[in-house]
Coordinates of C-alpha atoms and ligand atoms in Angstrom, one line a residue:
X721 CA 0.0 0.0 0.0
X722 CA 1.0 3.2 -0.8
X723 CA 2.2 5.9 2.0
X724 CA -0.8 8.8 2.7
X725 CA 0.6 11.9 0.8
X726 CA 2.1 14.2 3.2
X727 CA 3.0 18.0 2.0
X728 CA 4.3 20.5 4.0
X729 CA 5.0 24.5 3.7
X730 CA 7.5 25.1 6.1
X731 CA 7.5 29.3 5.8
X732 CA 10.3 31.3 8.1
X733 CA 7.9 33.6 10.1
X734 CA 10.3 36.8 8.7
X735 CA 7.8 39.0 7.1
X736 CA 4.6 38.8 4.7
X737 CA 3.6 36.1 2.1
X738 CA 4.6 37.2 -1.3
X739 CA 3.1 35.8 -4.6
X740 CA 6.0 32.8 -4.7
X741 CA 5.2 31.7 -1.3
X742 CA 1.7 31.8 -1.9
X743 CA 1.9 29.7 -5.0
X744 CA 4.5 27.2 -3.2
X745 CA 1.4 26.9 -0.6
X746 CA -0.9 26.6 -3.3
X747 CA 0.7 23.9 -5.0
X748 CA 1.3 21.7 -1.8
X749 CA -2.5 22.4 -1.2
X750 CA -3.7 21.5 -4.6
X751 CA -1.1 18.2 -4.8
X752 CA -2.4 17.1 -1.4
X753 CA -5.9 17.7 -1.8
X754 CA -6.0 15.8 -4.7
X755 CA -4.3 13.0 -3.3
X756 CA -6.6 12.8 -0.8
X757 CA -3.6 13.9 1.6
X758 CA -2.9 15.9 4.5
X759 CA -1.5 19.5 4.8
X760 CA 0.9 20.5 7.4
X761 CA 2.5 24.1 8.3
X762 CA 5.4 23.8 9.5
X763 CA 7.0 27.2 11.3
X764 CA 10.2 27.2 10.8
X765 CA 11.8 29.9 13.5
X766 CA 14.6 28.6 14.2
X767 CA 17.1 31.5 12.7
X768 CA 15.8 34.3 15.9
X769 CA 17.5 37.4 14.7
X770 CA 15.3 37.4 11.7
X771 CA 11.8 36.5 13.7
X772 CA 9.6 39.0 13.2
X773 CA 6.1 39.8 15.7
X774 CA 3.2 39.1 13.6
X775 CA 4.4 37.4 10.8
X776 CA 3.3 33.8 11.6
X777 CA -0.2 35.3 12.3
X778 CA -0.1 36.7 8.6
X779 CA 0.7 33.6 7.4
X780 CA -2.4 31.8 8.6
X781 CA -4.5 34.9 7.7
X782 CA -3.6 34.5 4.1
X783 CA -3.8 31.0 3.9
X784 CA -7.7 31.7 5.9
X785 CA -8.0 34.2 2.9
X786 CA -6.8 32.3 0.3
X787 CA -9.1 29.3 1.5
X788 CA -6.3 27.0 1.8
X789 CA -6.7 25.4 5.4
X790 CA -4.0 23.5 7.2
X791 CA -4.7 19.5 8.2
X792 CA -1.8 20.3 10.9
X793 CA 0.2 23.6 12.2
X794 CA 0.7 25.1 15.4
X795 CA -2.8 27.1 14.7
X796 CA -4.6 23.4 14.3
X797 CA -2.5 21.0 16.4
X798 CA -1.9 17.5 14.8
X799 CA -0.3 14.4 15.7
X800 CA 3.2 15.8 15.6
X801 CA 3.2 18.8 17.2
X802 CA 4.5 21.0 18.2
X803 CA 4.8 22.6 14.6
X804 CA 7.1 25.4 15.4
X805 CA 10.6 24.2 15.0
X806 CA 11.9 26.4 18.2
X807 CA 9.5 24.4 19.9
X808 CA 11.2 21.1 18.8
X809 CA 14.6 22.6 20.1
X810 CA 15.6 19.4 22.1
X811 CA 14.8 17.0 19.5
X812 CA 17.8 18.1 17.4
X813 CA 21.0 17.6 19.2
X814 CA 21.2 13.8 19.2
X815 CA 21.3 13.7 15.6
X816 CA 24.0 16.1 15.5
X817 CA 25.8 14.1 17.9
X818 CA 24.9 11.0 16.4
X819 CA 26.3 12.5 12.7
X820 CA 29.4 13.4 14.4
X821 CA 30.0 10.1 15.9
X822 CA 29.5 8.5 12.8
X823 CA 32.1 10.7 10.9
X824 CA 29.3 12.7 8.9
X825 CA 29.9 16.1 10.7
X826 CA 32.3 17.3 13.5
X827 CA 32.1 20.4 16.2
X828 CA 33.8 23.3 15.3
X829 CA 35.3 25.7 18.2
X830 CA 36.4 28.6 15.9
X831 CA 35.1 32.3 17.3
X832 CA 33.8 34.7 15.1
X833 CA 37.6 36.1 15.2
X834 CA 38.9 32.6 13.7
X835 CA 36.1 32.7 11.3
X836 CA 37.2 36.0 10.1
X837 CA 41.0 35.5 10.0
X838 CA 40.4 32.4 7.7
X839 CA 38.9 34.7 5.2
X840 CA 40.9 37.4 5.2
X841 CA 43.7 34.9 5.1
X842 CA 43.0 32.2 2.5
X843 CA 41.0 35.3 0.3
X844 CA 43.0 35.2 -3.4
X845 CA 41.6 36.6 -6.5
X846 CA 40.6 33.4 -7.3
X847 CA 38.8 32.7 -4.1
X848 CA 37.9 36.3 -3.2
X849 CA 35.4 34.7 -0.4
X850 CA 36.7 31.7 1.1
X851 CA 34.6 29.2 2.2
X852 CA 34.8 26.8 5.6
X853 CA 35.3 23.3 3.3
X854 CA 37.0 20.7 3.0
X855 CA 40.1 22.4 1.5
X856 CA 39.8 24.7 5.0
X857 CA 38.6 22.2 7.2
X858 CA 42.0 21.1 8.5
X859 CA 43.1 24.9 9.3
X860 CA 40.1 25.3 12.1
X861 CA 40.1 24.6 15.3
X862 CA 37.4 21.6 14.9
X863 CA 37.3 17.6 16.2
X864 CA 39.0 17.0 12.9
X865 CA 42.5 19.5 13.2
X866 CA 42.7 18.9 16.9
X867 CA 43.4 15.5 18.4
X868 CA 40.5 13.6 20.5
X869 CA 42.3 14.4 23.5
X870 CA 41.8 18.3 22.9
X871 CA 38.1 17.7 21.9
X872 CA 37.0 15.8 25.4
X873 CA 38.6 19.0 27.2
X874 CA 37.1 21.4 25.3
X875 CA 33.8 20.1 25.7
X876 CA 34.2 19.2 29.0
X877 CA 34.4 22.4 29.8
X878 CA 31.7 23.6 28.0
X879 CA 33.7 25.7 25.3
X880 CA 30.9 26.9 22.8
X881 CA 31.1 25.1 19.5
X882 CA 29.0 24.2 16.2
X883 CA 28.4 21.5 14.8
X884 CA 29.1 21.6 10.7
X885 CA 28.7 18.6 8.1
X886 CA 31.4 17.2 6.8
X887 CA 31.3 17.8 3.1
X888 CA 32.6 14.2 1.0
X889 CA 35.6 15.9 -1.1
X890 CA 34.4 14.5 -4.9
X891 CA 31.3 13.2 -4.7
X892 CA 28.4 13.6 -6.4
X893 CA 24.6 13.6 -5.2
X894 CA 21.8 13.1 -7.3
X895 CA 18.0 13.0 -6.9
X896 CA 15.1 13.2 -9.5
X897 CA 13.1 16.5 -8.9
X898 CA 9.6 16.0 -9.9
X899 CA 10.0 19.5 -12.4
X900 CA 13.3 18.9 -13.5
X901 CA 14.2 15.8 -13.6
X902 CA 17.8 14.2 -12.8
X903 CA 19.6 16.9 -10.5
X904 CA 23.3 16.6 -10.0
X905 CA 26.0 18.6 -7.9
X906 CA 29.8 17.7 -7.0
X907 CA 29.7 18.2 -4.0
X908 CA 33.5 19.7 -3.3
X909 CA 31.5 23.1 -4.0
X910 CA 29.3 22.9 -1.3
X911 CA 30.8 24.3 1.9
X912 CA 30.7 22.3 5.7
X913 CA 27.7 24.1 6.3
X914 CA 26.7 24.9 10.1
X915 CA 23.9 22.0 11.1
X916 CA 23.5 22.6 15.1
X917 CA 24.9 26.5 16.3
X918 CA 26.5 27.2 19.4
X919 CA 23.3 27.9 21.3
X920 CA 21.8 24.5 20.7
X921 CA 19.6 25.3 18.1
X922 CA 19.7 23.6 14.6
X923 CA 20.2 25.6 11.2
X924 CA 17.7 25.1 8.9
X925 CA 19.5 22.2 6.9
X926 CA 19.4 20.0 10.2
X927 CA 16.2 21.2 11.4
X928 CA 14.0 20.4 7.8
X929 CA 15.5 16.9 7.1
X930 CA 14.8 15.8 11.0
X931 CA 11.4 17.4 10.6
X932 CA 10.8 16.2 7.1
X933 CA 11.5 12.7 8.2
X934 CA 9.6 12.4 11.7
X935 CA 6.5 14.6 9.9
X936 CA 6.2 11.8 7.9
X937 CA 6.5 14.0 4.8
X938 CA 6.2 12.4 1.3
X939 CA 6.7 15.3 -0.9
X940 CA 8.7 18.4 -0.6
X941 CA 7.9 21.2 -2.7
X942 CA 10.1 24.3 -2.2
X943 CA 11.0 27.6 -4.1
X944 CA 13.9 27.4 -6.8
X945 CA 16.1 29.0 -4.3
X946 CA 16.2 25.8 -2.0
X947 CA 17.9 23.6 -5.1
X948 CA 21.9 24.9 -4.1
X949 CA 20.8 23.3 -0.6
X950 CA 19.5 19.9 -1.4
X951 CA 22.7 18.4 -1.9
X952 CA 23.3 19.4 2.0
X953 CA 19.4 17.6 2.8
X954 CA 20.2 14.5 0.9
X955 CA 23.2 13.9 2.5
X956 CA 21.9 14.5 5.8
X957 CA 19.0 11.8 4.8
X958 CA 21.6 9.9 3.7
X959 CA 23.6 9.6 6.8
X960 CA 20.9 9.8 9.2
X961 CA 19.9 6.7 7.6
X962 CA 16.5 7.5 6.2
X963 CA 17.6 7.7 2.4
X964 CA 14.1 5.2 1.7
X965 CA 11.8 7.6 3.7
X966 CA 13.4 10.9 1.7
X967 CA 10.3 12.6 0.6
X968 CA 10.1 13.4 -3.4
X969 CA 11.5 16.8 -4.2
X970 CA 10.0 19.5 -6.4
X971 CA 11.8 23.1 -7.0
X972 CA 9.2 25.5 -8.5
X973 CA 10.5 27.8 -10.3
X974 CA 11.2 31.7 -9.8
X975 CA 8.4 34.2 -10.2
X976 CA 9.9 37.0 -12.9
X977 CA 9.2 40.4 -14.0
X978 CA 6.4 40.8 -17.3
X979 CA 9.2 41.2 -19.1
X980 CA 11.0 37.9 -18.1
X981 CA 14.1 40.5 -16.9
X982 CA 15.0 38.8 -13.7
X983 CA 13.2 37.9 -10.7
X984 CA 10.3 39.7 -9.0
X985 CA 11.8 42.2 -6.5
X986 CA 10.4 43.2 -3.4
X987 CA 10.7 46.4 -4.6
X988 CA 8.8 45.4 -7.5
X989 CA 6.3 43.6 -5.1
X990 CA 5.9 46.9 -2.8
X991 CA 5.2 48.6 -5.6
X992 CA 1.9 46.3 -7.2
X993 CA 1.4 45.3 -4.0
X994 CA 2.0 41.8 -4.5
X995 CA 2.1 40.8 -0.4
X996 CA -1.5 39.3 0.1
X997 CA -2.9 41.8 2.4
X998 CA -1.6 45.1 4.6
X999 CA 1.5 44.0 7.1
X1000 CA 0.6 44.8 10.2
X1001 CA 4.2 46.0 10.5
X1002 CA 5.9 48.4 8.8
X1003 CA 9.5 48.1 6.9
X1004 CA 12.0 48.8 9.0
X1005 CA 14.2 49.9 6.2
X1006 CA 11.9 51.9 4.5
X1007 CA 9.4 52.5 7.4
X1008 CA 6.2 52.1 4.6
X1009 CA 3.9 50.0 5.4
X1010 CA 2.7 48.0 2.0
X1011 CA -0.5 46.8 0.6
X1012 CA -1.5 43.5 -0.7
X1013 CA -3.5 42.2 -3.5
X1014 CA -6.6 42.1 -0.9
X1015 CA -6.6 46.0 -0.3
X1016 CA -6.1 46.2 -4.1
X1017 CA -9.3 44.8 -4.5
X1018 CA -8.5 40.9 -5.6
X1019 CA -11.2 38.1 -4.8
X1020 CA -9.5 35.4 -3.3
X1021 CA -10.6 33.0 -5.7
X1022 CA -9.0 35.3 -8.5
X1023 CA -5.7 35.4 -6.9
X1024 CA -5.7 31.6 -6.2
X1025 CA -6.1 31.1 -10.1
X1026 CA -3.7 33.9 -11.0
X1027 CA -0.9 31.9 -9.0
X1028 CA -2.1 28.6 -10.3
X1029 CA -1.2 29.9 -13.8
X1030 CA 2.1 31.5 -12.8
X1031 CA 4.0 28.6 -14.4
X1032 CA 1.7 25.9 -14.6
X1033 CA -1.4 25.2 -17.1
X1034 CA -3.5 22.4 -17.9
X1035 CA -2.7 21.9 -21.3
X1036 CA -5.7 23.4 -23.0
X1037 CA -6.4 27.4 -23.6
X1038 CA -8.6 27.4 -20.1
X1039 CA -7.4 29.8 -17.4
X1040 CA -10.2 30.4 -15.5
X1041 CA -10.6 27.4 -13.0
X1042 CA -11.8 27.4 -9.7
X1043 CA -10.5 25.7 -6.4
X1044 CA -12.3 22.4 -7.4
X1045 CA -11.1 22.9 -11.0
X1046 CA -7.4 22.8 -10.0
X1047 CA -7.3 19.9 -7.3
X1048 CA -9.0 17.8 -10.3
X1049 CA -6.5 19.0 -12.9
X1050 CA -3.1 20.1 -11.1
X1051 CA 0.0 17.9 -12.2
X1052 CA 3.4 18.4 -11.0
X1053 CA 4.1 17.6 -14.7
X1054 CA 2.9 20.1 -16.4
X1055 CA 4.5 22.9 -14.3
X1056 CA 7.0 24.4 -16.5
X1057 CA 10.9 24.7 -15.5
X1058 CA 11.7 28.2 -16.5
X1059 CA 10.6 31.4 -14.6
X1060 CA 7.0 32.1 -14.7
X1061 CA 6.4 36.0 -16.0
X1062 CA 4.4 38.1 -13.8
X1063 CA 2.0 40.5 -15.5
X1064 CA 0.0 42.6 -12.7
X1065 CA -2.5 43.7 -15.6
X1066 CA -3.0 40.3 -16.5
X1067 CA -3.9 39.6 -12.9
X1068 CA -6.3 42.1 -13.2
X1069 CA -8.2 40.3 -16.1
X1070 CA -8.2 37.6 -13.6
X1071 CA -10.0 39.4 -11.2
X1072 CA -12.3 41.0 -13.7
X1073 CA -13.6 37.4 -14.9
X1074 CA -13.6 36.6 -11.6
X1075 CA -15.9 39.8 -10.6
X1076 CA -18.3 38.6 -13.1
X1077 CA -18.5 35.4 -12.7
X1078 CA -19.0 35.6 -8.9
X1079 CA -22.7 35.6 -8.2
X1080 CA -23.9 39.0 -6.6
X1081 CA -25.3 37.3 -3.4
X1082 CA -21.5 36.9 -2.7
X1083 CA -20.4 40.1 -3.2
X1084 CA -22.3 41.9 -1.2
X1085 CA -20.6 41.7 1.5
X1086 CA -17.3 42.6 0.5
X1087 CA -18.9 45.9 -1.4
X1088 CA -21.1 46.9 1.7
X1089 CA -17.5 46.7 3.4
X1090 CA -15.9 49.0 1.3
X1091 CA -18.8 51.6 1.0
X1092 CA -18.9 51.6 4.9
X1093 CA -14.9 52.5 4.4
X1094 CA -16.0 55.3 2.7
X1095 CA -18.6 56.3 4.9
X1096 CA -22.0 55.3 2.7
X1097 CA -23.5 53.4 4.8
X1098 CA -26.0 51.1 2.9
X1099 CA -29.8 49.4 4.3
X1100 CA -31.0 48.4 1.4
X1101 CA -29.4 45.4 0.4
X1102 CA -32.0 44.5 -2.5
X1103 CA -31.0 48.0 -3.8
X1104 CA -27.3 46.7 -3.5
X1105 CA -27.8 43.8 -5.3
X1106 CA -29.6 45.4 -8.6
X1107 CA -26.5 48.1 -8.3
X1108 CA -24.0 45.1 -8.6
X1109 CA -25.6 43.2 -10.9
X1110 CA -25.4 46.5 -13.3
X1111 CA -22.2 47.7 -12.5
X1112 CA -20.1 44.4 -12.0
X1113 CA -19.4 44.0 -15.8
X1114 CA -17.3 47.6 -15.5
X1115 CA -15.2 46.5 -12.7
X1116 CA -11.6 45.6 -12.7
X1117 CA -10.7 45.4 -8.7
X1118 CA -13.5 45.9 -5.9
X1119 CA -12.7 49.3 -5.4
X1120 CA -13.9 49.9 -8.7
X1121 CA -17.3 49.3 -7.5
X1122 CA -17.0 52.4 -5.5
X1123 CA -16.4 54.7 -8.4
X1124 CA -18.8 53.1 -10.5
X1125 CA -21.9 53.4 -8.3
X1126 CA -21.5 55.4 -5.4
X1127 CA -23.9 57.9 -7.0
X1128 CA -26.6 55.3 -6.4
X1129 CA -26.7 55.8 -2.7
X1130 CA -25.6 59.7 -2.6
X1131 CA -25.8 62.5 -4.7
X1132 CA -22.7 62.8 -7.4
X1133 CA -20.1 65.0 -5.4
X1134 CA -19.2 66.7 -8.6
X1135 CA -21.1 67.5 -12.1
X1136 CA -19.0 68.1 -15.0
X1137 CA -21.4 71.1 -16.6
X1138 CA -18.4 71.8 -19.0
X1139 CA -19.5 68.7 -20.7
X1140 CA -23.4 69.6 -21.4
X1141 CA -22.6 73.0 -21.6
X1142 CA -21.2 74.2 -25.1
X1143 CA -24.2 72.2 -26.7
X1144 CA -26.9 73.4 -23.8
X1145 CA -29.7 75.7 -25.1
X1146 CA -33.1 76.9 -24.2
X1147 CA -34.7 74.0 -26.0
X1148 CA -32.9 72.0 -24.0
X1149 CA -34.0 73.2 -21.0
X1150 CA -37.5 73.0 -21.7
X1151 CA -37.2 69.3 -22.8
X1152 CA -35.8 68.4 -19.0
X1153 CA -38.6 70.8 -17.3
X1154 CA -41.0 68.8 -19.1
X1155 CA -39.4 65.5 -18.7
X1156 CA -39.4 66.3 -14.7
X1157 CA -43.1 66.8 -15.0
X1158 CA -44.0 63.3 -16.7
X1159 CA -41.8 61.7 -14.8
X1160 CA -43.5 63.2 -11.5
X1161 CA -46.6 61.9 -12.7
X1162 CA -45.3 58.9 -13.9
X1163 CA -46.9 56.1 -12.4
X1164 CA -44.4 53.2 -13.9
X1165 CA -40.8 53.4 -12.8
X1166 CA -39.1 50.4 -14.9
X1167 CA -35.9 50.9 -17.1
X1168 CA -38.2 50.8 -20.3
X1169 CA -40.7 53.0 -19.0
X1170 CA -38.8 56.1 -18.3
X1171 CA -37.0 55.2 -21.9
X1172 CA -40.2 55.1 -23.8
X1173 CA -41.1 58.5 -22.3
X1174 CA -38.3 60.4 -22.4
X1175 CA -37.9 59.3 -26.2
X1176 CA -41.7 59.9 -26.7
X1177 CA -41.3 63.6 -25.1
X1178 CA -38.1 64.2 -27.3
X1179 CA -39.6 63.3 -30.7
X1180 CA -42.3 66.0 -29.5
X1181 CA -39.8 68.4 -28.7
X1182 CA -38.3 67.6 -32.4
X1183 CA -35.1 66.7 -30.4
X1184 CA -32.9 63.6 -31.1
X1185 CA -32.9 61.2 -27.6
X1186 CA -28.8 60.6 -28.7
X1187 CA -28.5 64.5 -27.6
X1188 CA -30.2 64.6 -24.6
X1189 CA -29.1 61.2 -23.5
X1190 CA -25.5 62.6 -22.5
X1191 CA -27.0 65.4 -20.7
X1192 CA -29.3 63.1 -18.2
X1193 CA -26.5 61.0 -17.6
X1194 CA -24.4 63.7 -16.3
X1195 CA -27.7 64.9 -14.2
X1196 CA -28.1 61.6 -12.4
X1197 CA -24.4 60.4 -12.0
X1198 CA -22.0 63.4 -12.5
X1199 CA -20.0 62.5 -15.3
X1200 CA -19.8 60.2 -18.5
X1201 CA -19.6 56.8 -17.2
X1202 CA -22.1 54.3 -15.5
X1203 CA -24.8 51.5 -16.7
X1204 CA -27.6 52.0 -18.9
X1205 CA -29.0 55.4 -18.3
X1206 CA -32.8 54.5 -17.8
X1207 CA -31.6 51.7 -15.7
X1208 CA -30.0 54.3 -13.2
X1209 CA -32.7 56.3 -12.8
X1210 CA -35.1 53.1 -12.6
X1211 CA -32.9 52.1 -9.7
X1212 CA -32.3 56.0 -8.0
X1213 CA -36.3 56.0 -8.1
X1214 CA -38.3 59.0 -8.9
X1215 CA -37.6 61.4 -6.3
X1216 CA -33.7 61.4 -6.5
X1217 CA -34.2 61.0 -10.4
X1218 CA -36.1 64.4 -10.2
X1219 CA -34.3 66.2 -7.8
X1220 CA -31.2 65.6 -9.4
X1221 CA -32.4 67.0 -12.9
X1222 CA -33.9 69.9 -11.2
X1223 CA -30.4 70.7 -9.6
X1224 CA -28.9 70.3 -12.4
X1225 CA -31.7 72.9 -14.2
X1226 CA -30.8 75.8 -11.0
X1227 CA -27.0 74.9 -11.7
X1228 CA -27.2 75.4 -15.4
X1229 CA -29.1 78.7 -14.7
X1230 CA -26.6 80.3 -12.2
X1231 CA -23.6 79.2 -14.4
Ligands
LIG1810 N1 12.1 27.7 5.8 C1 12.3 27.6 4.4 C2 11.6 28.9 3.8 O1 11.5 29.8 4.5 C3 11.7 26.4 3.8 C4 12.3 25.8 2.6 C5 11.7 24.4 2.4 O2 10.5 24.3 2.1 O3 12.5 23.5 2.6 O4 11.3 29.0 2.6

């Protein structure tokens, strides 16, 4: 039988979720979902200077957001907690020790003064930044330079050390990673990396493969940036003796710029706001704090199909799917090897399709939300409803929704008279004074009612409707945009409809 399919994200709680984190979570999510697996977060804190308050709270707030619930994490518990590597502190150590006593790694006792000296002196032009290897190894003051003798006494008296892997001098490590195939490395250019530090806590390399293993994990999928390591993890599985448990690897690849020029910067990210949502922090460096896609006005289930499409697709010309859509259809396979392109006005299509394929009932909500922002508060929720159903088609991001219908639930701040005005006469005038008055006494108040009297009135003014229709629309709504005309005013309902021609009558006058 085969093993359950385990996936984990295993984020460092450092700052917000960008779009490449997202879409690694996304893809864990979809592959385990669809494998009728489990998903498991995995904080990974174990580097302190770079924690940062808040962050892991973000973290489960976008995934909340982004509908993609955790099986386990520190937030839900699970059979392996805890779930937050600092947690797991004690668990580490014997497999350091055990590695060392086996040969695979060795303490180190070199200060931060050693560790300098070395690369100031071994730095050439050739090796402008040397590296603590095999070639170096012997120079340091570690349990391989100094005799066992020197070892038992240092540690004996508690002399702060490290413990670092002992890179094989010309070997090579291979593994098949599920996007790219065979993977190879030599590994004399991988340094003796750092696997326990001096205050007892492992490095990440230790700390993921121990985790990895007693998680249970069958599949790791991590960010392109994480391939130079893996010849470090499959060692370590190697000589922990787990090499049949090793979970299968998958490096997805980087997110780029639109114009495929290098990777998406933060900068880049600060700028389109590609974080999910608002950091509750602000940049220390910059002291801004930044937007996300949610304050831009994304629906969540745009932005989980924009990122599903940020390097993968399913073969065909589809690129609207839902949730549902991509657990059925997602294949490691088919997610493509080079950077994916990043194209923030194609995201926006994304959320356009998605604004109107999203039935109305669930918008409301999120729209009443952002017209309360605004201070418009809203009690009719019928009226809501008709307004989105009319408007939704013109809308790009949920803000949009604001612009494009406030003037249904207040007056139009401004007018633009200069439009109307060069072509505005006395005949004119007279047309909308009458208009009022069959409109007052109307007693029908659907979209094809007020059309067929207005155009009715028009021909008996010997006006063409196309001249006056501009004209009303700037009366109800303030400027040349919005819906159907008659369907605005059916919707503002006589009074407002009235009012706001009549203003627009005194306005004319005193202008
Ligand atoms: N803690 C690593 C990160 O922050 C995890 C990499 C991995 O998934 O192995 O991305």
């Amino acid at each position: 039988m085969s093993k359950k399919v385990r996936v984990r994200f295993a984020p460092s709680p450092t700052g917000g979720l960008h779009l490449g984190g997202v879409r690694t979570v996304l893809f864990n999510y979809l592959f385990a979902k669809q494998n009728g697996g489990d998903f498991i977060v995995r904080i990974e804190d174990t580097d302190q200077t770079r924690f940062v308050d808040g962050a892991e709270d973000y973290i489960f707030k976008t995934l909340e957001w982004c509908g993609m619930v955790p099986d386990e994490s520190p937030l839900h518990g699970g059979p392996f907690a805890p779930y937050r590597q600092s947690e797991r502190k004690a668990n580490y150590r014997k497999f350091a020790d055990q590695l060392v006593a086996d040969g695979f790694a060795y303490y180190a006792f070199d200060t931060t003064a050693d560790l300098e000296a070395m690369r100031t002196e071994y730095k050439t032009p050739e090796n402008p930044s040397p590296q603590y290897n095999h070639s170096l190894r012997e120079k340091m003051r570690n349990s391989i330079s100094l005799s066992a003798q020197e070892v038992t006494n240092l540690l004996a008296a508690g002399t702060p050390h490290v413990v670092r892997i002992k890179m094989p001098l010309n070997d090579t490590v291979s593994f098949n990673d599920m996007i790219r195939g065979e993977v190879s490395f030599n590994t004399a250019q991988v340094d003796d990396k750092v696997l326990l530090k001096a205050d007892g806590m492992p490095t990440y390399h230790l700390a993921v493969v121990v985790d990895d293993y007693q998680m249970q994990i069958t599949h790791a999928f991590r960010g392109e940036e994480w391939l130079p390591s893996a010849p470090v993890h499959l060692l370590l599985w190697k000589y922990l003796g787990w090499e049949a448990e090793m979970p299968q690897w998958a490096h997805l690849p980087l997110i780029l710029k639109p114009d495929g020029n290098g990777k998406l910067s933060k900068r880049d990210g600060d700028r389109l706001g590609f974080p999910v949502f608002a950091m509750d922090w602000t940049d220390s460096k910059t002291n801004e704090t930044t937007v996300g896609f949610k304050e831009h006005g994304f629906l969540p289930a745009a932005f989980v199909n924009l990122l599903a499409m940020l390097g993968w697709n399913d073969g065909s010309d589809q690129e609207i799917f839902t949730m549902q859509e991509l657990i059925a259809k997602f294949s490691m396979d088919r997610v493509h090897k080079g950077g994916a392109k990043f194209d923030y006005e194609k995201a926006k299509w994304f959320n356009h399709e998605w604004i109107k394929k999203t039935p109305v009932a669930e918008l409301v909500d999120h729209i009443k939300i952002l017209f309360a922002q605004k201070n418009i508060a809203i009690s009719n929720n019928d009226l809501l409803a008709k307004v989105i159903e009319l408007v939704k088609d013109r809308c790009t991001v949920l803000p949009d929704f604001i612009s494009q219908s406030s003037f249904f639930f207040e007056m139009p701040a401004t007018v633009d008279i200069a439009a109307v005005k060069p072509k505005w006469d006395d005949k004119k005038n007279m047309f909308f004074t009458e208009l009022i008055r069959a409109y007052e006494l109307s007693n029908q108040w659907e979209s094809h009612d007020l059309e067929r009297e207005f155009k009715e009135l028009s021909a008996a003014n010997d006006l063409k409707p196309g001249e006056l229709m501009l004209p009303l629309r700037i009366m109800l709504v303030g400027g040349k945009f919005g819906p159907g005309v008659f369907d605005i005013a059916a919707l503002i309902g006589k009074e407002d409809t009235c009012k706001r021609i009549k203003d627009f009558l005194s306005l004319m006058q005193h202008s």
